[in-house]
Coordinates of N, CA, C and O in Angstrom, one line a residue:
X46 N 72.5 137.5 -112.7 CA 71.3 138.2 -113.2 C 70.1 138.0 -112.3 O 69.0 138.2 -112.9
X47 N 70.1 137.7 -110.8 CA 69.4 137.8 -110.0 C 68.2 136.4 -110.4 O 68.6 135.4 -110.9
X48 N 67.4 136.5 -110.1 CA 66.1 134.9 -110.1 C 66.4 134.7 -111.7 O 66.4 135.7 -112.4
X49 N 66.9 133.2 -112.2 CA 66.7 133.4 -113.4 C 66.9 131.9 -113.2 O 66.9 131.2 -112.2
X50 N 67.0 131.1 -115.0 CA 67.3 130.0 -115.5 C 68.5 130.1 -115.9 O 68.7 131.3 -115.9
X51 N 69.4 129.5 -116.2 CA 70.6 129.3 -116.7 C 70.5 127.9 -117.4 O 70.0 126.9 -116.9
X52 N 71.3 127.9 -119.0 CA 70.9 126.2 -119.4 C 72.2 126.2 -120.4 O 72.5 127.1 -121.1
X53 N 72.8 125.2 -120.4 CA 74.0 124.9 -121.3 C 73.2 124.6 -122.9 O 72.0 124.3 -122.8
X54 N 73.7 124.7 -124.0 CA 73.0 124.4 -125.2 C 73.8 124.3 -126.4 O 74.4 125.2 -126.9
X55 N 73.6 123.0 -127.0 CA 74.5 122.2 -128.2 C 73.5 122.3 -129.1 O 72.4 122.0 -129.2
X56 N 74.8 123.3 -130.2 CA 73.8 123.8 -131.4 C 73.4 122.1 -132.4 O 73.9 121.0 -132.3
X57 N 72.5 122.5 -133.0 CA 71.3 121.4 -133.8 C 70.4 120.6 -132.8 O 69.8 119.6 -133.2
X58 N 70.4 121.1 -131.5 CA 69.5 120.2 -130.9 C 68.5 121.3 -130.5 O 68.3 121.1 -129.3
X59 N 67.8 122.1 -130.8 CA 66.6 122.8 -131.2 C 66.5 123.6 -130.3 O 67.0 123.4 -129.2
X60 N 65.9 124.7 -130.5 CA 65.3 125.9 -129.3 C 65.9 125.3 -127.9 O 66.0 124.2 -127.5
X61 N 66.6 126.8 -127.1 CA 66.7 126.3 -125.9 C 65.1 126.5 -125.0 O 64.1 127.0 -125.5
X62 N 65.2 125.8 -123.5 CA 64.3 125.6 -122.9 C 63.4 127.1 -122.9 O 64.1 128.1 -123.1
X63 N 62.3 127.2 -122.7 CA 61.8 128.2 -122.6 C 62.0 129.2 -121.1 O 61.9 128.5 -120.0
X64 N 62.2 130.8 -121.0 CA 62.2 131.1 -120.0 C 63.5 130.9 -119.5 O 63.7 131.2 -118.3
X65 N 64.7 130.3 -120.5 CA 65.9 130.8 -119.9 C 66.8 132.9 -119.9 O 66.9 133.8 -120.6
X66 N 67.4 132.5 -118.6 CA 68.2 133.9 -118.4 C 69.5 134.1 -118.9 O 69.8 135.3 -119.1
X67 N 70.4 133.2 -119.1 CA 71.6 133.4 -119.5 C 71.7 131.8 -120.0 O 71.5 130.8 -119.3
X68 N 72.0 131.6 -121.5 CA 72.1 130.3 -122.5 C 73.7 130.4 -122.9 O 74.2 131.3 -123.4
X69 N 74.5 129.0 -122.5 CA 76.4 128.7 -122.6 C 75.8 127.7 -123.7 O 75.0 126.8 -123.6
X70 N 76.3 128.3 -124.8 CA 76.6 127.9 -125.7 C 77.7 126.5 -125.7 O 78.7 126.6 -125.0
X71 N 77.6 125.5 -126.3 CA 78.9 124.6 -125.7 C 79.0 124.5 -127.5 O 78.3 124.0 -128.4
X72 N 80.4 125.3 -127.4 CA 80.5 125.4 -128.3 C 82.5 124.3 -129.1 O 83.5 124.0 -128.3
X73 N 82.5 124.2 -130.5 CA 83.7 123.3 -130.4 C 84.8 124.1 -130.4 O 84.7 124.8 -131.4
X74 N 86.0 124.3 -129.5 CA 87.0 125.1 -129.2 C 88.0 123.9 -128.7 O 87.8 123.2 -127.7
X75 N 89.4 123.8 -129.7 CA 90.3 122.7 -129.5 C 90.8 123.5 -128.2 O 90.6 124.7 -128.0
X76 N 91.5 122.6 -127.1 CA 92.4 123.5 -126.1 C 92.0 123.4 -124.9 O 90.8 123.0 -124.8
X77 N 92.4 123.8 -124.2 CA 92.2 123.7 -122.6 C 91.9 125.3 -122.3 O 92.5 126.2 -122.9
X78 N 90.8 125.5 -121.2 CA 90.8 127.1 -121.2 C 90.5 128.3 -122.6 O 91.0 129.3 -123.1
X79 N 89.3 127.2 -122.8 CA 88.2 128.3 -123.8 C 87.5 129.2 -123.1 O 86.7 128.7 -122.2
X80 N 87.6 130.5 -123.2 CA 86.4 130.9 -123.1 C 84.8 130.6 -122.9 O 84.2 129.8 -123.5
X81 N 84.5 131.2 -122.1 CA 82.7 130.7 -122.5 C 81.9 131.8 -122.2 O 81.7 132.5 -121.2
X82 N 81.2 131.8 -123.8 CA 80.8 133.1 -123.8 C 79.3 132.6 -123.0 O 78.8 131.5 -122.9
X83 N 78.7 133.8 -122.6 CA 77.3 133.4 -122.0 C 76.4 134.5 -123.3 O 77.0 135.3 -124.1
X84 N 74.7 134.2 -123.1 CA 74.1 134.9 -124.2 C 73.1 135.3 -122.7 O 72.9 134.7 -121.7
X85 N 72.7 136.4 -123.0 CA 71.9 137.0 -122.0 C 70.2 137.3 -122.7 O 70.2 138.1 -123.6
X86 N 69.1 136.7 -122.2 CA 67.8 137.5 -122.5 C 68.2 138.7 -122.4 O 69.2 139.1 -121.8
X87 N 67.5 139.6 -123.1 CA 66.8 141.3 -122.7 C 66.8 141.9 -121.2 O 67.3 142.8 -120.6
X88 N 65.8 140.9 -120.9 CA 65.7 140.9 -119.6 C 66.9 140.5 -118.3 O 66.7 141.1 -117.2
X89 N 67.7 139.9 -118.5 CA 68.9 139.3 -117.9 C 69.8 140.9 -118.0 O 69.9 141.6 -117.0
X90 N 70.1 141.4 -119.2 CA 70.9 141.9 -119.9 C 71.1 142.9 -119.1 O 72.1 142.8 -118.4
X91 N 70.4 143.9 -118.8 CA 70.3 145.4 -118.1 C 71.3 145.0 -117.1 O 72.5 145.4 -117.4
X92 N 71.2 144.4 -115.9 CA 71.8 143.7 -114.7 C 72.8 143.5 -114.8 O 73.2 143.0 -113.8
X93 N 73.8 143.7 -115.7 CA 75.3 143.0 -116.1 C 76.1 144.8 -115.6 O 75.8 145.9 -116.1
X94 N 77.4 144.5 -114.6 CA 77.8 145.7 -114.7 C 78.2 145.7 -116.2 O 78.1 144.8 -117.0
X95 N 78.9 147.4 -116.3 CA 79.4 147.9 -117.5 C 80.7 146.9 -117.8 O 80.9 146.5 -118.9
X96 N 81.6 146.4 -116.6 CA 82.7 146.3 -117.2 C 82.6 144.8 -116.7 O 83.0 144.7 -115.6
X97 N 82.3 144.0 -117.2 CA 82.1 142.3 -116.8 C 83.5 141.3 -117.3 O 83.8 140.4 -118.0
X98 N 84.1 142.1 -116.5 CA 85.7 141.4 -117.0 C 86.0 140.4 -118.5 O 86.4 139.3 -118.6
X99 N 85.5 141.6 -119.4 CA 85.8 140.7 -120.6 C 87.1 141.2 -121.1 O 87.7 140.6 -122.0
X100 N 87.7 142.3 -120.5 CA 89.3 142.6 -120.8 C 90.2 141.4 -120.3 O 91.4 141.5 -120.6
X101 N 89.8 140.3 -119.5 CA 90.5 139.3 -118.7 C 90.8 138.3 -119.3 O 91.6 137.5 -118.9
X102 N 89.8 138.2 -120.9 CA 90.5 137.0 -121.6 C 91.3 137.7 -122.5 O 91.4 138.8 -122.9
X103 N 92.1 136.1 -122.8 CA 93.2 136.2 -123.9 C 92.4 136.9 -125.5 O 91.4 136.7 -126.1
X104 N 93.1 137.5 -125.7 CA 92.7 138.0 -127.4 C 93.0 136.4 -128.0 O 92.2 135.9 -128.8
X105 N 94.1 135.8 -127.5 CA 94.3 134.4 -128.9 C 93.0 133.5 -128.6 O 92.1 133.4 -129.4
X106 N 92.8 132.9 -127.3 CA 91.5 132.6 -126.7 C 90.1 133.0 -127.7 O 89.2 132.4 -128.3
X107 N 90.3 134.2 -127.5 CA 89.1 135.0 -128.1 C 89.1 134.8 -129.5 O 88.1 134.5 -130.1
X108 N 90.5 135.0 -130.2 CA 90.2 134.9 -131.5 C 90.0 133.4 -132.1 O 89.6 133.2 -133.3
X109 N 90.4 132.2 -130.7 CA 90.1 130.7 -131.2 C 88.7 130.7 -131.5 O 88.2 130.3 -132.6
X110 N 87.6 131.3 -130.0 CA 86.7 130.8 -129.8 C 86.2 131.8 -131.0 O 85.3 131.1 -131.6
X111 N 86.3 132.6 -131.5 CA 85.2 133.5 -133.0 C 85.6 132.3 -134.2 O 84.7 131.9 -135.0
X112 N 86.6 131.9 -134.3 CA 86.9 130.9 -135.4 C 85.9 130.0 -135.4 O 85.3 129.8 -136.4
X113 N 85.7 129.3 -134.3 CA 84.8 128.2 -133.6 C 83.0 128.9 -134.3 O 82.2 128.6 -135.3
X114 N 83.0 129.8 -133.4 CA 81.7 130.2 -133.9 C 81.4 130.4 -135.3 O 80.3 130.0 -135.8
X115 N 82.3 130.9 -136.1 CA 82.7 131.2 -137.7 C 82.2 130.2 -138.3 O 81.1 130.1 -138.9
X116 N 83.1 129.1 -138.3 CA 82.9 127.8 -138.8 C 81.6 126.9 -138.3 O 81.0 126.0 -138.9
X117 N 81.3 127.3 -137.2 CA 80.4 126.7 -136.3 C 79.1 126.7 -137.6 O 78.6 125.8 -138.1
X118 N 78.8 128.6 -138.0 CA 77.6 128.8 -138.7 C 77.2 128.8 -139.6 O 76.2 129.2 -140.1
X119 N 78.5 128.2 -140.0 CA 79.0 127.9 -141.7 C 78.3 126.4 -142.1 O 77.6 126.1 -143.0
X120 N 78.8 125.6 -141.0 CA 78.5 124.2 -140.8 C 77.0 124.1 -140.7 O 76.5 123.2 -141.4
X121 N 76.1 124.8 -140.0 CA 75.4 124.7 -139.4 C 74.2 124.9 -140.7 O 73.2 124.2 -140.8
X122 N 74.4 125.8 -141.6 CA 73.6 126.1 -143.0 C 74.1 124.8 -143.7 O 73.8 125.0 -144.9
X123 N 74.7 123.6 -143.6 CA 74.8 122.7 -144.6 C 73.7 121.8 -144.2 O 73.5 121.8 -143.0
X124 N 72.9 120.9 -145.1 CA 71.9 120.0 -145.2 C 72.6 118.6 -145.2 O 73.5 118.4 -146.0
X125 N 72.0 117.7 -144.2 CA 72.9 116.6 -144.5 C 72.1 115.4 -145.6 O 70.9 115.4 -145.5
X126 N 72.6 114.7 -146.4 CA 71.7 114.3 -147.3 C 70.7 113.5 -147.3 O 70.5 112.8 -146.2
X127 N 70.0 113.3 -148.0 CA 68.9 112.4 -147.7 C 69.0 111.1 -147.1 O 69.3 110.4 -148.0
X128 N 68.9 110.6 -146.3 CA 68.9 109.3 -145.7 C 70.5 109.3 -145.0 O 71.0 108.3 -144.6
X129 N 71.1 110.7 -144.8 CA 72.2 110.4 -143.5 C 72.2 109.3 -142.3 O 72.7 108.3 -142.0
X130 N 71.1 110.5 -141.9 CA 70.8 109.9 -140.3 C 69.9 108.2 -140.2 O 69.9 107.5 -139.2
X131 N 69.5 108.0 -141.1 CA 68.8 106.4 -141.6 C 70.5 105.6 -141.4 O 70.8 104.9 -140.5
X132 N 71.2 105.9 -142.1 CA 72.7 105.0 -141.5 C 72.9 104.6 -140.7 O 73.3 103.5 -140.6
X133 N 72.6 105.5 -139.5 CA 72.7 105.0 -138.1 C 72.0 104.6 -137.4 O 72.3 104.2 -136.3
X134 N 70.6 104.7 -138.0 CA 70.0 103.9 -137.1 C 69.8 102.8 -135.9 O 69.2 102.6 -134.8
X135 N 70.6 102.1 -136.9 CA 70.3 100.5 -136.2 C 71.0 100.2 -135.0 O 71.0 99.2 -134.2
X136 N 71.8 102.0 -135.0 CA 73.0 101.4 -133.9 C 72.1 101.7 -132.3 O 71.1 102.5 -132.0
X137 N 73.0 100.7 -131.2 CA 72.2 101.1 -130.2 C 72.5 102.3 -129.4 O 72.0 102.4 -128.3
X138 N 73.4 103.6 -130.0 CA 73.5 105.0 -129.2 C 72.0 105.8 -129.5 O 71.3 105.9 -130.5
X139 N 71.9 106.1 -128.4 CA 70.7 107.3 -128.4 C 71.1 108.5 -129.6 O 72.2 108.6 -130.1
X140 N 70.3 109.2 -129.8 CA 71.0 110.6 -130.4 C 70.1 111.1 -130.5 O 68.9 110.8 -130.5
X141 N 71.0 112.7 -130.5 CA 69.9 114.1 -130.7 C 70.8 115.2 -131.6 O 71.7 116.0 -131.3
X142 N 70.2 114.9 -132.5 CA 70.7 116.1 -133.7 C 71.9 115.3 -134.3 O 71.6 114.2 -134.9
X143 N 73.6 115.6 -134.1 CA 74.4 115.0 -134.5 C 75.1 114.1 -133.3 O 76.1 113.5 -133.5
X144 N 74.5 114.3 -132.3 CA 75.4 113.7 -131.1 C 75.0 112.2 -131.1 O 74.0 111.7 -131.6
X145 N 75.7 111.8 -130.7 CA 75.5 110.4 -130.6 C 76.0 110.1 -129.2 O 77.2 110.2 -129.0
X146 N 74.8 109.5 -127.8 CA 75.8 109.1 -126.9 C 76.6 107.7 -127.0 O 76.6 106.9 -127.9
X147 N 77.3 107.7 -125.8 CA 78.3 106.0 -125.9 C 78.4 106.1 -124.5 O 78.9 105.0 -124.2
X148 N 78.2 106.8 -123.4 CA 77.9 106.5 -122.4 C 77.1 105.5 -122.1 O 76.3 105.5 -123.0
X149 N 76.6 104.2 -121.0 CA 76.7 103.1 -121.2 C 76.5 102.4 -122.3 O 75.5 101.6 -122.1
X150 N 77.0 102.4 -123.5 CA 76.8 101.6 -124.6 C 78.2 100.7 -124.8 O 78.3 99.5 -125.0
X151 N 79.3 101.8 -124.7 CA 80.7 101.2 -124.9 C 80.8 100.6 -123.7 O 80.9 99.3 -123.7
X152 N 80.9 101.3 -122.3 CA 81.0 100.9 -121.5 C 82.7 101.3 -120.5 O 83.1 102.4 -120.1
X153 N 83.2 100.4 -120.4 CA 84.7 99.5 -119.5 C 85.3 99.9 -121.1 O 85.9 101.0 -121.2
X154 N 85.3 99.3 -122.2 CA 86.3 99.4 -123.4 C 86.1 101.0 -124.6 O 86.1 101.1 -125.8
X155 N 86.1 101.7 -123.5 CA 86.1 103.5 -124.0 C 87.4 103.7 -124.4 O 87.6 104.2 -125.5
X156 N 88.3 103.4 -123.6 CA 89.7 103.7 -123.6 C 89.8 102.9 -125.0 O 90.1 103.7 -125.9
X157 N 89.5 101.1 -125.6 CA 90.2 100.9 -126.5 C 89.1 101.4 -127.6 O 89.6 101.2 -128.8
X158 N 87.8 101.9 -127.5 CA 87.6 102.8 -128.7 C 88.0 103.6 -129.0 O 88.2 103.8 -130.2
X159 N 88.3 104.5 -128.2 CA 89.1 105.8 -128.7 C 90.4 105.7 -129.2 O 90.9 106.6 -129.8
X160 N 91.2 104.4 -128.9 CA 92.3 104.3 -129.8 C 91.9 103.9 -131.0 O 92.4 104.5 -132.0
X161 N 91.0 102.8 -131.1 CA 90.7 102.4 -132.4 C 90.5 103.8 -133.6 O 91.1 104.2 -134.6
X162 N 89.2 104.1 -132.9 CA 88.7 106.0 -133.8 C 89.9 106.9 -134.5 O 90.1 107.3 -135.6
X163 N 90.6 107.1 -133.0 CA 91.6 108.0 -133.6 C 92.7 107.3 -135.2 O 93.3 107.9 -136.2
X164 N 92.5 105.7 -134.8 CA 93.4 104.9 -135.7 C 92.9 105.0 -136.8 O 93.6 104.9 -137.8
X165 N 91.4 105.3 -136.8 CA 90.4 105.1 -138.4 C 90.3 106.9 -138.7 O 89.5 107.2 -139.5
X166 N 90.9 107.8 -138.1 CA 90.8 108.5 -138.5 C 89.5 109.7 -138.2 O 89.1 110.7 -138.8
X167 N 89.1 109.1 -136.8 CA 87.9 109.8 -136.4 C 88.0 110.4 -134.7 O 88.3 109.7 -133.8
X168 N 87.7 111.6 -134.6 CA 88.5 111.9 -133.0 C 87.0 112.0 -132.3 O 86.2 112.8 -132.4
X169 N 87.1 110.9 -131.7 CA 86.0 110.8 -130.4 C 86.3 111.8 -129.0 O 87.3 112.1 -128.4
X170 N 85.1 112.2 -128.8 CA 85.2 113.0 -127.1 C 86.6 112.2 -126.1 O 86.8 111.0 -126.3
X171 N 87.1 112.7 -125.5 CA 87.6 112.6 -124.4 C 87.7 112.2 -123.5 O 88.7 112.0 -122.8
X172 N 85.6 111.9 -123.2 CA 85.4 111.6 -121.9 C 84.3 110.2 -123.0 O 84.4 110.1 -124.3
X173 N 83.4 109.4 -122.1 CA 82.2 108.5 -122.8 C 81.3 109.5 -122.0 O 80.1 109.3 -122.3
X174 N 81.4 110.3 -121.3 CA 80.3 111.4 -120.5 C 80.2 112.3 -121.5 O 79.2 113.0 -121.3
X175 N 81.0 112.6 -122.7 CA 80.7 113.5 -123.5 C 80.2 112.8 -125.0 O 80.7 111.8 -125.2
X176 N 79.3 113.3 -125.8 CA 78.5 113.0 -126.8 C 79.9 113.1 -128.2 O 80.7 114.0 -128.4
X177 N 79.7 112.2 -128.8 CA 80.0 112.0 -129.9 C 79.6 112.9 -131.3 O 78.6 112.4 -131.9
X178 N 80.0 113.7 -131.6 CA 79.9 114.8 -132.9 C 80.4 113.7 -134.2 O 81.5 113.2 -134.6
X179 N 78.6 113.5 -134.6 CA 78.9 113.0 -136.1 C 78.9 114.2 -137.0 O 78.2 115.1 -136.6
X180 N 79.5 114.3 -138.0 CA 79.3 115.9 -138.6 C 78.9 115.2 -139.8 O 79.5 114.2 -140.3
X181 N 77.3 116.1 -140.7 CA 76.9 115.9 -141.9 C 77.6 116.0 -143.0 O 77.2 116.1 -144.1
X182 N 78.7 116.0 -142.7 CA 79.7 116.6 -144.3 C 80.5 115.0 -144.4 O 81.2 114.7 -145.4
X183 N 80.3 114.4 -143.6 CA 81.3 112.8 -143.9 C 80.6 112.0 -145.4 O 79.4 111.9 -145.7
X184 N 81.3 111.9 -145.8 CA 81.0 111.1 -147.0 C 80.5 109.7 -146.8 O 80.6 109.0 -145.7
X185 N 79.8 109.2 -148.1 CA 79.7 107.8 -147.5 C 80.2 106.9 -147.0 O 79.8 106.1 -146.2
X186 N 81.3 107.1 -147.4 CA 82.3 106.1 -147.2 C 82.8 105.7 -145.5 O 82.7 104.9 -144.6
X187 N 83.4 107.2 -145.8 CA 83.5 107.7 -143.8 C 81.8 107.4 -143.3 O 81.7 106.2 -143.0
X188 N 81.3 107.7 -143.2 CA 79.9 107.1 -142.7 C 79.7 105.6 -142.3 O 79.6 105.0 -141.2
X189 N 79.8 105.0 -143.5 CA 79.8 103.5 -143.5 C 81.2 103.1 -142.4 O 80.9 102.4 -141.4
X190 N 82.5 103.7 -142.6 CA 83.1 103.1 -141.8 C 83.2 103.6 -140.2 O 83.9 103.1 -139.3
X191 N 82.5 104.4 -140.3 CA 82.1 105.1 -138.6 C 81.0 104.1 -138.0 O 81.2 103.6 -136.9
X192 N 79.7 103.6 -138.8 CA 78.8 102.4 -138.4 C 79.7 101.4 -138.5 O 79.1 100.3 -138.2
X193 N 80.9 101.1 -138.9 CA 81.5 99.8 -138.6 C 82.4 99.9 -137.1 O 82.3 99.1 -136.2
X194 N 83.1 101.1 -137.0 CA 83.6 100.9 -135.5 C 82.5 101.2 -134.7 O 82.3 100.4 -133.7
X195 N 81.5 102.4 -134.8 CA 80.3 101.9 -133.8 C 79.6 100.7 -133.5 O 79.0 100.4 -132.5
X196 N 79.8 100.2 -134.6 CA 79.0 98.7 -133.9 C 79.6 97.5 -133.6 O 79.1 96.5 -133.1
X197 N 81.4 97.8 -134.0 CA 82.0 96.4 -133.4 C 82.1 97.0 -131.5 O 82.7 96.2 -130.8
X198 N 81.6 98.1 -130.9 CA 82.1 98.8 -129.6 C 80.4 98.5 -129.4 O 80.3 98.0 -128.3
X199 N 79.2 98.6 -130.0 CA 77.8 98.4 -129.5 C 77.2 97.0 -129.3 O 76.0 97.0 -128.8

């Protein structure tokens, strides 16, 4: 789209930057080889030929990633309850919105958190370079026991 900004953007972390041209949604899509849709300003928008190879993705692709967004905005209208985010405080990951980093916090023992998580029932990112999705719908209980494997790993 010729002179522009371009900026990746994880929904609940607020307004993208101002003065972007084209906003990637990073959106949750199980699988290797999601799609990625781009959102275009007004201004960006004109510039796009007519036929921008969107016949080139998969329909199943396509219909993962609308499920993703579906549920995405469904999730997105729930309120998490009063004193959620006070739970986690104490811990030492940074966060913004629901992400929680663990990039240098866990550290060298990533590999045996993520076995632990998956063991308790909770599926951690992939990478420690990728942010941890706490989702407001966990109950207390799951909450409480999510601040217990984050803090025996912090």
């Amino acid at each position: 789209p010729g002179q522009g900004v371009v900026a990746y953007w994880r929904p609940f972390c607020g307004e993208p930057p101002a003065g972007v041209q084209v906003l990637i949604p990073v959106l949750p899509f199980p699988g290797n080889f999601a799609p990625c849709p781009l959102c275009f300003s007004p201004s960006a928008a004109p510039s796009l030929p007519s036929e921008a190879g969107f016949d080139d993705a998969s329909p199943a692709l396509l219909a993962g990633l609308a499920a993703a967004a579906v549920l995405l905005s469904r999730f997105i209208r729930r309120t998490p309850p009063a004193g959620w985010w006070e739970a986690l405080a104490d811990l030492p990951y940074p966060r913004r919105g629901p992400y929680l980093r663990t990039l240098g916090v866990i550290g060298p023992r990533y590999g045996e958190f993520f076995t632990q998580a998956l063991a308790e029932g909770f599926l951690p990112p992939a990478s420690p370079a990728l942010p941890l999705i706490v989702p407001p719908g966990l109950s207390a209980g799951e909450l409480k026991k999510l601040k217990a494997l984050l803090g025996r790993f912090g």
